[in-house]
Tab-separated table of C-alpha atoms and ligand atoms in Angstrom:
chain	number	residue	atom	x	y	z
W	11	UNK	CA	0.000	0.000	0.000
W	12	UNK	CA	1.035	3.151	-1.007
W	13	UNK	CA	1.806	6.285	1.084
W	14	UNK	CA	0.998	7.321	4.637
W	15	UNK	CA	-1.322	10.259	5.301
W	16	UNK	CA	-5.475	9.620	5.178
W	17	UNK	CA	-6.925	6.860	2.478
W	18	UNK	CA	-6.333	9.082	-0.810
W	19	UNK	CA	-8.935	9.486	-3.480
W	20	UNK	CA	-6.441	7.670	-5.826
W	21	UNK	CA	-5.908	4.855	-3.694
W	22	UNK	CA	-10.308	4.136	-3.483
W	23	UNK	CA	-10.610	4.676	-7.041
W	24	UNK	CA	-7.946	2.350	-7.835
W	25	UNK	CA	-9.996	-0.360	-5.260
W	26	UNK	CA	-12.805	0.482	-7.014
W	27	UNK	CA	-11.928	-0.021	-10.628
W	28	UNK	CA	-9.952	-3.480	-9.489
W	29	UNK	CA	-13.091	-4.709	-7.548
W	30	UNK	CA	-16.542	-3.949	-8.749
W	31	UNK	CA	-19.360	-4.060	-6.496
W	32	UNK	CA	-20.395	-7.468	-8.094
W	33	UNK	CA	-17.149	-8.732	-7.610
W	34	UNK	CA	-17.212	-8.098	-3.644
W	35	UNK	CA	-21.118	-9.283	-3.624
W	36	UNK	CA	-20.049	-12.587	-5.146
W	37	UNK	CA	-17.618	-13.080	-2.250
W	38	UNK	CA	-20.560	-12.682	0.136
W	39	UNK	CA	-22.838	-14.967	-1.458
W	40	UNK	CA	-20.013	-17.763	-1.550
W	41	UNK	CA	-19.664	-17.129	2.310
W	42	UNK	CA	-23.344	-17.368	2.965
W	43	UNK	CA	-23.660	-20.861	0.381
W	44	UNK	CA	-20.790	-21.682	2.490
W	45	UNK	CA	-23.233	-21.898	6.025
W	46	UNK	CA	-21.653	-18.555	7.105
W	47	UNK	CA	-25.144	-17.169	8.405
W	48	UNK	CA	-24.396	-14.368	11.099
W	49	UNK	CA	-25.319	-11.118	9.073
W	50	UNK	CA	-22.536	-8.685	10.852
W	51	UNK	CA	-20.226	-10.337	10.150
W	52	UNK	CA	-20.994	-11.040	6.075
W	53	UNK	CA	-21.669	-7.414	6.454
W	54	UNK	CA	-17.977	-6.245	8.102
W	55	UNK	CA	-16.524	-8.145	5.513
W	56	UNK	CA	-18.685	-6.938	2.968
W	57	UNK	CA	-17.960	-3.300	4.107
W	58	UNK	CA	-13.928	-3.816	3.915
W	59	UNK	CA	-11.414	-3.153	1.082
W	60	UNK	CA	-9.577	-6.409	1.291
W	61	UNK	CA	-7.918	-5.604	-1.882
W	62	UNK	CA	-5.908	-3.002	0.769
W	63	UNK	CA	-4.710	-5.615	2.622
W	64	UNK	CA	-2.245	-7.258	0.486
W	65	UNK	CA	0.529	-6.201	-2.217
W	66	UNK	CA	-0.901	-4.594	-4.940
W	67	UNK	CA	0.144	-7.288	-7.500
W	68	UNK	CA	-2.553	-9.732	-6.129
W	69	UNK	CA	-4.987	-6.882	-5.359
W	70	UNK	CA	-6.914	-8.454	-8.252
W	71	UNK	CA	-7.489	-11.968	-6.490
W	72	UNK	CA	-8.400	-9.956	-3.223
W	73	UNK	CA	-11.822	-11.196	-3.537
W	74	UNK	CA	-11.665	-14.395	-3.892
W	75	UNK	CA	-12.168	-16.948	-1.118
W	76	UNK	CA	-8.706	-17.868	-0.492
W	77	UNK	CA	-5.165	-17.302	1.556
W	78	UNK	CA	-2.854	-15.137	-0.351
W	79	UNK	CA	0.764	-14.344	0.744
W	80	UNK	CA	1.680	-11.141	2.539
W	81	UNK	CA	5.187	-11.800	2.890
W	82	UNK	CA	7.918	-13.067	5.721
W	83	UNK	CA	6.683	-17.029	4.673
W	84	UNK	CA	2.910	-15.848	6.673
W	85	UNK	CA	-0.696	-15.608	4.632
W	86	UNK	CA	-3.360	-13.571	4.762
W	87	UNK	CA	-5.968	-15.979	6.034
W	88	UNK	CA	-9.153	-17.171	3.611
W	89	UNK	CA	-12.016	-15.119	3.879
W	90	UNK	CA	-14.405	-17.956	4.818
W	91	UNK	CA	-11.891	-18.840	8.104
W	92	UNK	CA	-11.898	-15.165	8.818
W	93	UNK	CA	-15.473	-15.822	9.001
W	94	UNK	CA	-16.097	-18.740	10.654
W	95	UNK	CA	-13.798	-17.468	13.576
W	96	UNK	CA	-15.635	-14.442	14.482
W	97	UNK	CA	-19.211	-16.239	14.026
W	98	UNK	CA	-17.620	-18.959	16.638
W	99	UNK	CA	-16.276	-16.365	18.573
W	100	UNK	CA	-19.337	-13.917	18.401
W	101	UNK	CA	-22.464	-15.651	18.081
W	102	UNK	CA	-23.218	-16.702	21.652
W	103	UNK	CA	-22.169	-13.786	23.487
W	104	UNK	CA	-20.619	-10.497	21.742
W	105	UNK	CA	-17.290	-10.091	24.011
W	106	UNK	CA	-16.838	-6.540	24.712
W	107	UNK	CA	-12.748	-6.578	24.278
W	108	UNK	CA	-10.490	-9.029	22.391
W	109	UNK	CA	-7.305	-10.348	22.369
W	110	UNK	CA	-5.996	-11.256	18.583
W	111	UNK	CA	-3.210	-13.313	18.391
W	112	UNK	CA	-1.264	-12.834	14.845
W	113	UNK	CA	-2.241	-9.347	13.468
W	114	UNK	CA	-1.008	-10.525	9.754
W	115	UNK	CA	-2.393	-8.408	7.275
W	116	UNK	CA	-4.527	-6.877	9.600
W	117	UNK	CA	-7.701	-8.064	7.622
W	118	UNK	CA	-9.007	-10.131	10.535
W	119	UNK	CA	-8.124	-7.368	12.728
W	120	UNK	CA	-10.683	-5.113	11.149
W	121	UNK	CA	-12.769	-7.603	10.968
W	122	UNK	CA	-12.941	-7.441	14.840
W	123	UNK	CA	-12.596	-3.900	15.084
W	124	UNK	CA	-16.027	-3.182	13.622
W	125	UNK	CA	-17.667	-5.672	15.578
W	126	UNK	CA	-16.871	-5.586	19.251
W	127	UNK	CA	-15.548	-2.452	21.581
W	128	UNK	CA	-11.701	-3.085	21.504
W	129	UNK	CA	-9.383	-5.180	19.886
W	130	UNK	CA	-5.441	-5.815	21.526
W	131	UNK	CA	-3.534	-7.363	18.608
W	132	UNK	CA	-0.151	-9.465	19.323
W	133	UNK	CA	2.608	-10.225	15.901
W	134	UNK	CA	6.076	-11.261	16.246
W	135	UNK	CA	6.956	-9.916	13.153
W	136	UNK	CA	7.548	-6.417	13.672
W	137	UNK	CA	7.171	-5.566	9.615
W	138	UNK	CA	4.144	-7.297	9.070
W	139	UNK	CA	2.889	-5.599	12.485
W	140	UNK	CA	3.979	-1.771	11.205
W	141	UNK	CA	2.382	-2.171	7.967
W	142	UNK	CA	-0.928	-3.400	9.529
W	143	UNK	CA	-1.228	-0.575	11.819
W	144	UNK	CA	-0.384	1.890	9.003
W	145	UNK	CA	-3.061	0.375	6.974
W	146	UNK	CA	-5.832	0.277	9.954
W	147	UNK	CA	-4.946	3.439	10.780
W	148	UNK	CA	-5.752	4.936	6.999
W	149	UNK	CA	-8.886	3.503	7.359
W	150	UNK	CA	-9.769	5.074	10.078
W	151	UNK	CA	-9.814	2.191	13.040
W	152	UNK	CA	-9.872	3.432	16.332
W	153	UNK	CA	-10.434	1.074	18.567
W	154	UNK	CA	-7.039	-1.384	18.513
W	155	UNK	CA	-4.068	-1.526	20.192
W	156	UNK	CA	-0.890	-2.962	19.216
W	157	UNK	CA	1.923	-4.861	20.729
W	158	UNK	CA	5.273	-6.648	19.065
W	159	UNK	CA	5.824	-9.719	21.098
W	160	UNK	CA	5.062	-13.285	21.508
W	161	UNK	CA	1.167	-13.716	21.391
W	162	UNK	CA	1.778	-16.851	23.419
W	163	UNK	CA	2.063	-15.025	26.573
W	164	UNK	CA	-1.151	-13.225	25.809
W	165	UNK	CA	-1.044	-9.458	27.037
W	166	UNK	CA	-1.302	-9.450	30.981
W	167	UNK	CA	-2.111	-6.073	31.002
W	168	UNK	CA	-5.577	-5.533	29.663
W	169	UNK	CA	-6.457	-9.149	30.778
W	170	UNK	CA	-9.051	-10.332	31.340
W	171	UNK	CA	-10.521	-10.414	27.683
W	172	UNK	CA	-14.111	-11.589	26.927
W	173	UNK	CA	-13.116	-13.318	23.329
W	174	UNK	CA	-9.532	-14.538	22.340
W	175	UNK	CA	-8.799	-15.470	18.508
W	176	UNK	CA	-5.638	-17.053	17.494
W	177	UNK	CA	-4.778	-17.257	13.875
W	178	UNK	CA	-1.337	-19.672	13.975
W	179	UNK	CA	-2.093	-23.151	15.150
W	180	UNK	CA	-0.005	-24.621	18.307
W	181	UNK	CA	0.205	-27.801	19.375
W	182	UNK	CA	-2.365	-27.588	22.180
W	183	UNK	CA	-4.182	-24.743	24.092
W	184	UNK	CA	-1.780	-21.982	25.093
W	185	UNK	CA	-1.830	-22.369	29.087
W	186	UNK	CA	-1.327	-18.655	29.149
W	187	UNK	CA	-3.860	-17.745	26.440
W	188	UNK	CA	-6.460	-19.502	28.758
W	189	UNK	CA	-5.502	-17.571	31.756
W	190	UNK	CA	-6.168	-14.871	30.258
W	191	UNK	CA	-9.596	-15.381	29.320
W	192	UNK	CA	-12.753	-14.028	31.069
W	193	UNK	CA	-15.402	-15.846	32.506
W	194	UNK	CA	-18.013	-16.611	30.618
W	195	UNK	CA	-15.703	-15.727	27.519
W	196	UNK	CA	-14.827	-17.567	24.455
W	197	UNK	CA	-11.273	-18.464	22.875
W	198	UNK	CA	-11.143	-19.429	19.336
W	199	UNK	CA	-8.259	-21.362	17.787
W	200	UNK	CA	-6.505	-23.767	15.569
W	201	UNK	CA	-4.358	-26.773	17.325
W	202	UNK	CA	-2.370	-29.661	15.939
W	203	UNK	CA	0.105	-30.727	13.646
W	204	UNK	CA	0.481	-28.760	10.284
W	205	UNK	CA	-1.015	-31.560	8.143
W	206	UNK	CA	-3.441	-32.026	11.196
W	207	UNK	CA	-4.797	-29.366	12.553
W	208	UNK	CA	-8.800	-28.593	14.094
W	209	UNK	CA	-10.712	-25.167	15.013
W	210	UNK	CA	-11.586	-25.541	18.542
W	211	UNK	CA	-13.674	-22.927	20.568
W	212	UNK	CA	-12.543	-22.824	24.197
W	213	UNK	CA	-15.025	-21.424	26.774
W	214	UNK	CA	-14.385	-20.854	30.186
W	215	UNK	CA	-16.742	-22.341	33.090
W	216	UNK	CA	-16.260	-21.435	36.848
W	217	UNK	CA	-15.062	-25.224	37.054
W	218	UNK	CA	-12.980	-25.265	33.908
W	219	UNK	CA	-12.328	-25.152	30.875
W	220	UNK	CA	-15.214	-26.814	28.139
W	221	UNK	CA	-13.933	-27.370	24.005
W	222	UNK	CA	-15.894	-27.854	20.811
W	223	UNK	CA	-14.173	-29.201	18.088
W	224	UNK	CA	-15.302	-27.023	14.919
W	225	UNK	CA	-13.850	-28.292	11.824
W	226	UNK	CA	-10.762	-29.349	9.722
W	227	UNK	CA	-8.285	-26.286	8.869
W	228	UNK	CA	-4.705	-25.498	7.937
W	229	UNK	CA	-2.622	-22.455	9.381
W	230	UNK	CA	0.538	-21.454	9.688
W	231	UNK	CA	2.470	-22.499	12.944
W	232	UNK	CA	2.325	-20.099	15.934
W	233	UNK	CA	6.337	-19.768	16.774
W	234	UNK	CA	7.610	-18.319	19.875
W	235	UNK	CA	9.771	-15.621	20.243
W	236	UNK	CA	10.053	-12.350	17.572
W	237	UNK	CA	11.519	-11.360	14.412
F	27	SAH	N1	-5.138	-12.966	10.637
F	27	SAH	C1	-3.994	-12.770	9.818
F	27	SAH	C2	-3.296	-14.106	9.696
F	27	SAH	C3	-1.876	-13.984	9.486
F	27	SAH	S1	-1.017	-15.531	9.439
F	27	SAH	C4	-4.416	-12.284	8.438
F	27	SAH	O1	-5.481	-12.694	7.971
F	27	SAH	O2	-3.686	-11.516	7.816
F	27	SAH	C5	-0.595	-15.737	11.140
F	27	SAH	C6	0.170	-14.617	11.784
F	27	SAH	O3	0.505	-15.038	13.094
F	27	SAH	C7	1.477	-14.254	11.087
F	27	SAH	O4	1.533	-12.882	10.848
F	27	SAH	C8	2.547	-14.687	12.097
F	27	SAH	O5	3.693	-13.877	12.093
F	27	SAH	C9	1.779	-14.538	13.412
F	27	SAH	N2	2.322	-15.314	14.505
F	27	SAH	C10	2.815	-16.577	14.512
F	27	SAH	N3	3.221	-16.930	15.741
F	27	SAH	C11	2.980	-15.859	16.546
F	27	SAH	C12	3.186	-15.583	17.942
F	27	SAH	N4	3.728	-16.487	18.779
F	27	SAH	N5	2.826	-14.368	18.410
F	27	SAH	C13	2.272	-13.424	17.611
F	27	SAH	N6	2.050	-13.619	16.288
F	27	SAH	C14	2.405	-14.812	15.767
């Protein structure tokens, strides 16, 4: 993405001409045919220029349903995961603050952002994590904070959050991650092996800790430390 400074007229018109209006509503209806039902959240992604969220040479294939590369070996994720996530996370209870783990892009981010109250967002990557705030910032988000570091510790400080969303897969359930987590709230997250890996939803009881398996689904690893 070009420039700093507000969203230009250029920069629109340039989405625009790349990605008609039928072009975006196609993406919706594949979501919904897809069993994506929750309307705010086919509407937040409706609403965003994902086209904005990766390099300009594959601004074309932004709407598609699929993962494109943004660089550093890491993906932007699929719009239908993006979706699935916050329904899981959302639909029971609408958390008023969430933890992100993996910023990315920033796509899911903003995702978020228009949904609930806050968003915290954790990358390691500290290039990946510039350019996303850059690019949420031009479009006018207000309601996220940022932090470089290792999303497996979570971030202490604004914990306890009411939804958590993880977009690398560990192995299991980071212990820390679950700390963190409110009661009553919801954690959302790919585990396993990379050629094995689930969507589980985590919500916390007063007695413990209670998992749904979701479905089948393929991330990149969550890896400790920063770059
Ligand atoms: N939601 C993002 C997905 C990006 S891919 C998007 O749609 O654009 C997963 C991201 O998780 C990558 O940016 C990767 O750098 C980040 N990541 C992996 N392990 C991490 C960790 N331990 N802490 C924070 N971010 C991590």
């Amino acid at each position: 993405m070009a420039g700093s400074g507000p969203l230009s007229a250029e920069l629109i018109q340039r989405g625009i001409g790349m990605t008609s209006a039928r072009t975006r509503a196609r993406l919706i209806q594949r979501l919904a045919g897809a069993g994506i039902e929750h309307p705010e959240v086919l509407e937040s992604i409706a609403r965003l220029p994902r086209h904005l969220f990766v390099d300009e040479a594959l601004a074309s294939r932004a709407y598609e349903d699929s993962a494109l590369p943004i660089g550093h070996g890491q993906t932007i994720s699929q719009p239908y995961t993006v979706a699935r996530m916050t329904a899981a996370l959302i639909e029971r209870a609408k958390p008023d603050t969430v933890l992100e783990i993996g910023t990315g892009s920033g796509f899911q981010t903003a995702v978020l952002a228009a949904l609930v109250r806050r968003v915290y967002s954790v990358e390691r990557i500290a290039s990946l994590l510039d350019q996303a705030e850059d690019r949420l910032r031009q479009l006018a988000f207000r309601n996220i904070r940022f932090k470089h570091a290792d999303g497996a510790l979570g971030w202490p400080e604004y914990a306890p959050y009411d939804g958590i969303l993880v977009t690398a897969a560990a192995r299991g359930v980071p212990r820390l991650l679950a700390e963190q987590l409110a009661l009553g709230g919801t954690m959302v997250l790919p585990i396993g092996e990379p050629d094995a890996q689930v969507l589980v939803r985590v919500t916390r009881h007063a007695k413990g800790y209670e998992q749904d398996l979701l479905e089948s689904v393929s991330f990149v690893p969550l890896l400790s430390g920063v770059s």
